[in-house]
Every structure is written in C-alpha cells, then in structure tokens.
PDB file of C-alpha atoms in Angstrom:
ATOM      1  CA  MET A 506     -21.140  14.521   4.980  1.00  0.00           C
ATOM      2  CA  LYS A 507     -21.636  11.641   2.572  1.00  0.00           C
ATOM      3  CA  PHE A 508     -18.964   9.473   1.025  1.00  0.00           C
ATOM      4  CA  ARG A 509     -19.760   9.153  -2.684  1.00  0.00           C
ATOM      5  CA  HIS A 510     -19.022   5.483  -3.325  1.00  0.00           C
ATOM      6  CA  SER A 511     -19.869   5.733  -7.023  1.00  0.00           C
ATOM      7  CA  LYS A 512     -17.244   8.441  -7.554  1.00  0.00           C
ATOM      8  CA  PHE A 513     -14.706   6.357  -5.586  1.00  0.00           C
ATOM      9  CA  ARG A 514     -15.450   3.252  -7.683  1.00  0.00           C
ATOM     10  CA  GLU A 515     -15.039   5.325 -10.837  1.00  0.00           C
ATOM     11  CA  TRP A 516     -11.613   6.523  -9.621  1.00  0.00           C
ATOM     12  CA  GLU A 517     -10.637   2.922  -8.762  1.00  0.00           C
ATOM     13  CA  GLU A 518     -11.665   1.642 -12.191  1.00  0.00           C
ATOM     14  CA  ASN A 519      -9.958   4.441 -14.145  1.00  0.00           C
ATOM     15  CA  THR A 520      -6.751   4.942 -12.159  1.00  0.00           C
ATOM     16  CA  HIS A 521      -3.915   2.476 -12.610  1.00  0.00           C
ATOM     17  CA  ILE A 522      -0.176   2.105 -12.277  1.00  0.00           C
ATOM     18  CA  PRO A 523       1.232   1.986 -15.828  1.00  0.00           C
ATOM     19  CA  GLU A 524       1.509  -1.609 -17.021  1.00  0.00           C
ATOM     20  CA  GLU A 525       5.151  -1.183 -18.035  1.00  0.00           C
ATOM     21  CA  ILE A 526       6.076  -0.115 -14.511  1.00  0.00           C
ATOM     22  CA  MET A 527       4.247  -3.055 -12.942  1.00  0.00           C
ATOM     23  CA  ASP A 528       6.016  -5.429 -15.351  1.00  0.00           C
ATOM     24  CA  ILE A 529       9.385  -4.075 -14.200  1.00  0.00           C
ATOM     25  CA  VAL A 530       8.365  -4.230 -10.514  1.00  0.00           C
ATOM     26  CA  ASN A 531       7.308  -7.864 -10.905  1.00  0.00           C
ATOM     27  CA  PHE A 532      10.517  -8.775 -12.730  1.00  0.00           C
ATOM     28  CA  ILE A 533      12.745  -7.313  -9.994  1.00  0.00           C
ATOM     29  CA  ALA A 534      10.545  -8.627  -7.152  1.00  0.00           C
ATOM     30  CA  GLU A 535      10.891 -12.145  -8.509  1.00  0.00           C
ATOM     31  CA  LYS A 536      14.686 -11.796  -8.843  1.00  0.00           C
ATOM     32  CA  ILE A 537      15.113 -10.729  -5.206  1.00  0.00           C
ATOM     33  CA  GLY A 538      12.752 -13.345  -3.799  1.00  0.00           C
ATOM     34  CA  HIS A 539       9.622 -11.280  -3.159  1.00  0.00           C
ATOM     35  CA  GLY A 540       7.490 -13.613  -5.221  1.00  0.00           C
ATOM     36  CA  VAL A 541       5.770 -13.402  -8.528  1.00  0.00           C
ATOM     37  CA  GLY A 542       2.528 -11.739  -9.530  1.00  0.00           C
ATOM     38  CA  ILE A 543       2.450  -8.566  -7.449  1.00  0.00           C
ATOM     39  CA  GLU A 544      -0.923  -7.044  -8.198  1.00  0.00           C
ATOM     40  CA  GLU A 545      -2.078  -3.469  -8.114  1.00  0.00           C
ATOM     41  CA  GLN A 546      -4.538  -2.626  -5.372  1.00  0.00           C
ATOM     42  CA  THR A 547      -5.985   0.423  -3.676  1.00  0.00           C
ATOM     43  CA  ILE A 548      -3.961   1.427  -0.623  1.00  0.00           C
ATOM     44  CA  SER A 549      -5.486   3.627   2.082  1.00  0.00           C
ATOM     45  CA  ILE A 550      -3.438   6.575   3.319  1.00  0.00           C
ATOM     46  CA  TYR A 551      -3.763   7.342   7.036  1.00  0.00           C
ATOM     47  CA  ASN A 552      -2.974  10.372   9.147  1.00  0.00           C
ATOM     48  CA  ARG A 553      -1.238  10.108  12.523  1.00  0.00           C
ATOM     49  CA  GLY A 554      -4.583   9.626  14.222  1.00  0.00           C
ATOM     50  CA  GLY A 555      -5.253   6.504  12.187  1.00  0.00           C
ATOM     51  CA  TYR A 556      -7.977   8.069  10.027  1.00  0.00           C
ATOM     52  CA  VAL A 557      -8.110   7.561   6.267  1.00  0.00           C
ATOM     53  CA  ILE A 558      -7.191  10.796   4.486  1.00  0.00           C
ATOM     54  CA  GLY A 559      -6.638   9.506   0.976  1.00  0.00           C
ATOM     55  CA  TYR A 560      -6.053   6.642  -1.414  1.00  0.00           C
ATOM     56  CA  ALA A 561      -3.543   5.612  -4.040  1.00  0.00           C
ATOM     57  CA  LYS A 562      -2.860   2.684  -6.303  1.00  0.00           C
ATOM     58  CA  GLY A 563      -0.069   0.494  -5.064  1.00  0.00           C
ATOM     59  CA  PHE A 564       0.866  -2.955  -3.835  1.00  0.00           C
ATOM     60  CA  ARG A 565       2.035  -4.895  -0.796  1.00  0.00           C
ATOM     61  CA  ILE A 566       5.353  -6.690  -0.402  1.00  0.00           C
ATOM     62  CA  VAL A 567       5.596  -9.284   2.365  1.00  0.00           C
ATOM     63  CA  HIS A 568       8.817 -10.944   3.408  1.00  0.00           C
ATOM     64  CA  CYS A 569       9.733 -13.431   6.092  1.00  0.00           C
ATOM     65  CA  THR A 570      11.816 -11.896   8.855  1.00  0.00           C
ATOM     66  CA  SER A 571      12.239 -15.070  10.851  1.00  0.00           C
ATOM     67  CA  SER A 572      11.499 -18.737  10.343  1.00  0.00           C
ATOM     68  CA  TYR A 573      12.056 -21.620  12.725  1.00  0.00           C
ATOM     69  CA  SER A 574      12.732 -24.139   9.968  1.00  0.00           C
ATOM     70  CA  ASP A 575      14.160 -22.118   7.077  1.00  0.00           C
ATOM     71  CA  GLY A 576      15.705 -19.016   8.597  1.00  0.00           C
ATOM     72  CA  PRO A 577      14.808 -15.546   7.309  1.00  0.00           C
ATOM     73  CA  SER A 578      14.710 -14.807   3.620  1.00  0.00           C
ATOM     74  CA  ALA A 579      17.262 -12.365   2.251  1.00  0.00           C
ATOM     75  CA  ASP A 580      16.069  -8.883   3.105  1.00  0.00           C
ATOM     76  CA  TYR A 581      16.357  -6.559   0.143  1.00  0.00           C
ATOM     77  CA  SER A 582      13.505  -4.348   1.330  1.00  0.00           C
ATOM     78  CA  LYS A 583      15.715  -1.279   1.885  1.00  0.00           C
ATOM     79  CA  GLU A 584      17.292  -1.529  -1.567  1.00  0.00           C
ATOM     80  CA  PHE A 585      13.962  -2.364  -3.207  1.00  0.00           C
ATOM     81  CA  ALA A 586      12.335   0.695  -1.590  1.00  0.00           C
ATOM     82  CA  LYS A 587      15.157   2.956  -2.833  1.00  0.00           C
ATOM     83  CA  TRP A 588      14.782   1.564  -6.342  1.00  0.00           C
ATOM     84  CA  LEU A 589      10.984   1.972  -6.275  1.00  0.00           C
ATOM     85  CA  LYS A 590      11.373   5.613  -5.234  1.00  0.00           C
ATOM     86  CA  GLY A 591      12.893   6.251  -8.659  1.00  0.00           C
ATOM     87  CA  LEU A 592       9.691   4.897 -10.230  1.00  0.00           C
ATOM     88  CA  ASP A 593       7.524   7.364  -8.214  1.00  0.00           C
ATOM     89  CA  PHE A 594       6.627   4.950  -5.403  1.00  0.00           C
ATOM     90  CA  LYS A 595       6.897   5.527  -1.676  1.00  0.00           C
ATOM     91  CA  ILE A 596       6.275   3.384   1.380  1.00  0.00           C
ATOM     92  CA  GLU A 597       2.985   4.482   2.846  1.00  0.00           C
ATOM     93  CA  ASN A 598       2.309   1.838   5.484  1.00  0.00           C
ATOM     94  CA  SER A 599       4.600  -0.661   7.139  1.00  0.00           C
ATOM     95  CA  TYR A 600       3.565  -3.277   9.675  1.00  0.00           C
ATOM     96  CA  GLY A 601       4.243  -6.727  11.009  1.00  0.00           C
ATOM     97  CA  ASP A 602       6.321  -8.608  13.490  1.00  0.00           C
ATOM     98  CA  ASN A 603       9.987  -8.387  12.629  1.00  0.00           C
ATOM     99  CA  GLY A 604      11.323 -11.051  14.946  1.00  0.00           C
ATOM    100  CA  MET A 605      10.510 -14.570  16.022  1.00  0.00           C
ATOM    101  CA  ASP A 606      10.040 -14.812  19.761  1.00  0.00           C
ATOM    102  CA  CYS A 607       7.944 -16.495  22.426  1.00  0.00           C
ATOM    103  CA  ALA A 608       5.146 -13.925  21.853  1.00  0.00           C
ATOM    104  CA  THR A 609       4.564 -15.482  18.421  1.00  0.00           C
ATOM    105  CA  ASN A 610       4.946 -19.007  19.803  1.00  0.00           C
ATOM    106  CA  TRP A 611       8.066 -19.386  17.646  1.00  0.00           C
ATOM    107  CA  HIS A 612       6.113 -19.192  14.381  1.00  0.00           C
ATOM    108  CA  ASP A 613       7.389 -17.664  11.170  1.00  0.00           C
ATOM    109  CA  THR A 614       7.103 -13.906  11.286  1.00  0.00           C
ATOM    110  CA  TYR A 615       6.577 -11.471   8.439  1.00  0.00           C
ATOM    111  CA  TRP A 616       6.883  -7.783   7.646  1.00  0.00           C
ATOM    112  CA  THR A 617       4.627  -5.965   5.163  1.00  0.00           C
ATOM    113  CA  ASN A 618       5.398  -2.767   3.281  1.00  0.00           C
ATOM    114  CA  GLU A 619       2.675  -1.015   1.319  1.00  0.00           C
ATOM    115  CA  PHE A 620       3.974   1.026  -1.588  1.00  0.00           C
ATOM    116  CA  ILE A 621       1.863   3.679  -3.288  1.00  0.00           C
ATOM    117  CA  TYR A 622       2.322   5.095  -6.764  1.00  0.00           C
ATOM    118  CA  GLU A 623       2.486   8.804  -5.951  1.00  0.00           C
ATOM    119  CA  PRO A 624       0.959  10.102  -9.225  1.00  0.00           C
ATOM    120  CA  SER A 625      -2.224   8.172  -8.370  1.00  0.00           C
ATOM    121  CA  GLU A 626      -2.596   9.680  -4.887  1.00  0.00           C
ATOM    122  CA  VAL A 627      -5.957  11.307  -4.216  1.00  0.00           C
ATOM    123  CA  SER A 628      -7.508  12.933  -1.154  1.00  0.00           C
ATOM    124  CA  GLU A 629     -10.526  11.407   0.536  1.00  0.00           C
ATOM    125  CA  GLU A 630     -12.090  14.872   0.241  1.00  0.00           C
ATOM    126  CA  ASP A 631     -12.469  14.245  -3.505  1.00  0.00           C
ATOM    127  CA  PHE A 632     -15.132  11.643  -2.707  1.00  0.00           C
ATOM    128  CA  VAL A 633     -16.989  13.531   0.017  1.00  0.00           C
ATOM    129  CA  MET A 634     -20.144  15.544  -0.520  1.00  0.00           C
ATOM    130  CA  TRP A 635     -20.708  18.084   2.209  1.00  0.00           C
ATOM    131  CA  GLU A 636     -24.280  18.668   3.301  1.00  0.00           C
ATOM    132  CA  GLU A 637     -25.850  21.793   4.740  1.00  0.00           C
ATOM    133  CA  LYS A 638     -26.105  20.203   8.185  1.00  0.00           C
ATOM    134  CA  ASP A 639     -22.295  19.848   8.213  1.00  0.00           C
ATOM    135  CA  TYR A 640     -21.973  23.637   8.311  1.00  0.00           C
ATOM    136  CA  VAL A 641     -24.450  24.269  11.117  1.00  0.00           C
ATOM    137  CA  VAL A 642     -22.804  25.359  14.356  1.00  0.00           C
TER     138      VAL A 642
END
C-alpha cells in the first residue's frame, strides 16, 4: 500500500471552503471573542483507534477556559457549534485542558475544537494505491 502524496496535494490545493462562508465565520468569530483571521486548513479525521481515516477542510477554534489573571473568556463554543452546523460544519476533534488546576501549575488553560466542512470530507482510501503484495495471504 502506498500513500499517493501527489494526489493528496492536488486535493489540498483544489478543495476549499467557499470564501463567502469563511468571511461569515470570521465575522461571527470576531464578534464572540474567538479572534480574527481564522484560516482554512486540512483537518485529519480519526477513527476510534486513533488512525487517520480521512481528511477535510476546516479550522481550529481555541478559547481560554481558565486564566489566573484574567478569568475565563466568555464561552460561546456551544452556540457557535450549533450555528456552524447550519453552514455544513461539524466538530471533528476536540481536545485540551478545560480547567486550571495544580496539574497545569495554575497556568492559563485552553480548549480546542476542530471544525470540518462536511462537503469537503474525503476518505484516506482515495489517496491509497494498493499493491499486489497487499493482497497476498
């Protein structure tokens, strides 16, 4: 089995979230305090075993969940995710530390949500070339 990097790069270069949608996402993200300049990127899609099974165009939103000096930022992540669903996005990956505690040495803590644009979703199989040796038992 060989991963065809050239075919993957071609997909990455030719597949994009529509500019109008990204303009709207950036406008709302700025209004609710998620920053300015959210940029499209390729997000990996994982199965339960932690293996990559696909890719999609999307973006990451990071927000502070706890801060020693400033307190947490307003958390509109639930409402933002609901709104994005109407634009054909879904949360694919979510990770971080959602609370300040002694384990983080009382540092600011952050949570990250990765949203993918569902129409851009593609299987990893689309970039794999199976070889004869892969079928030998």
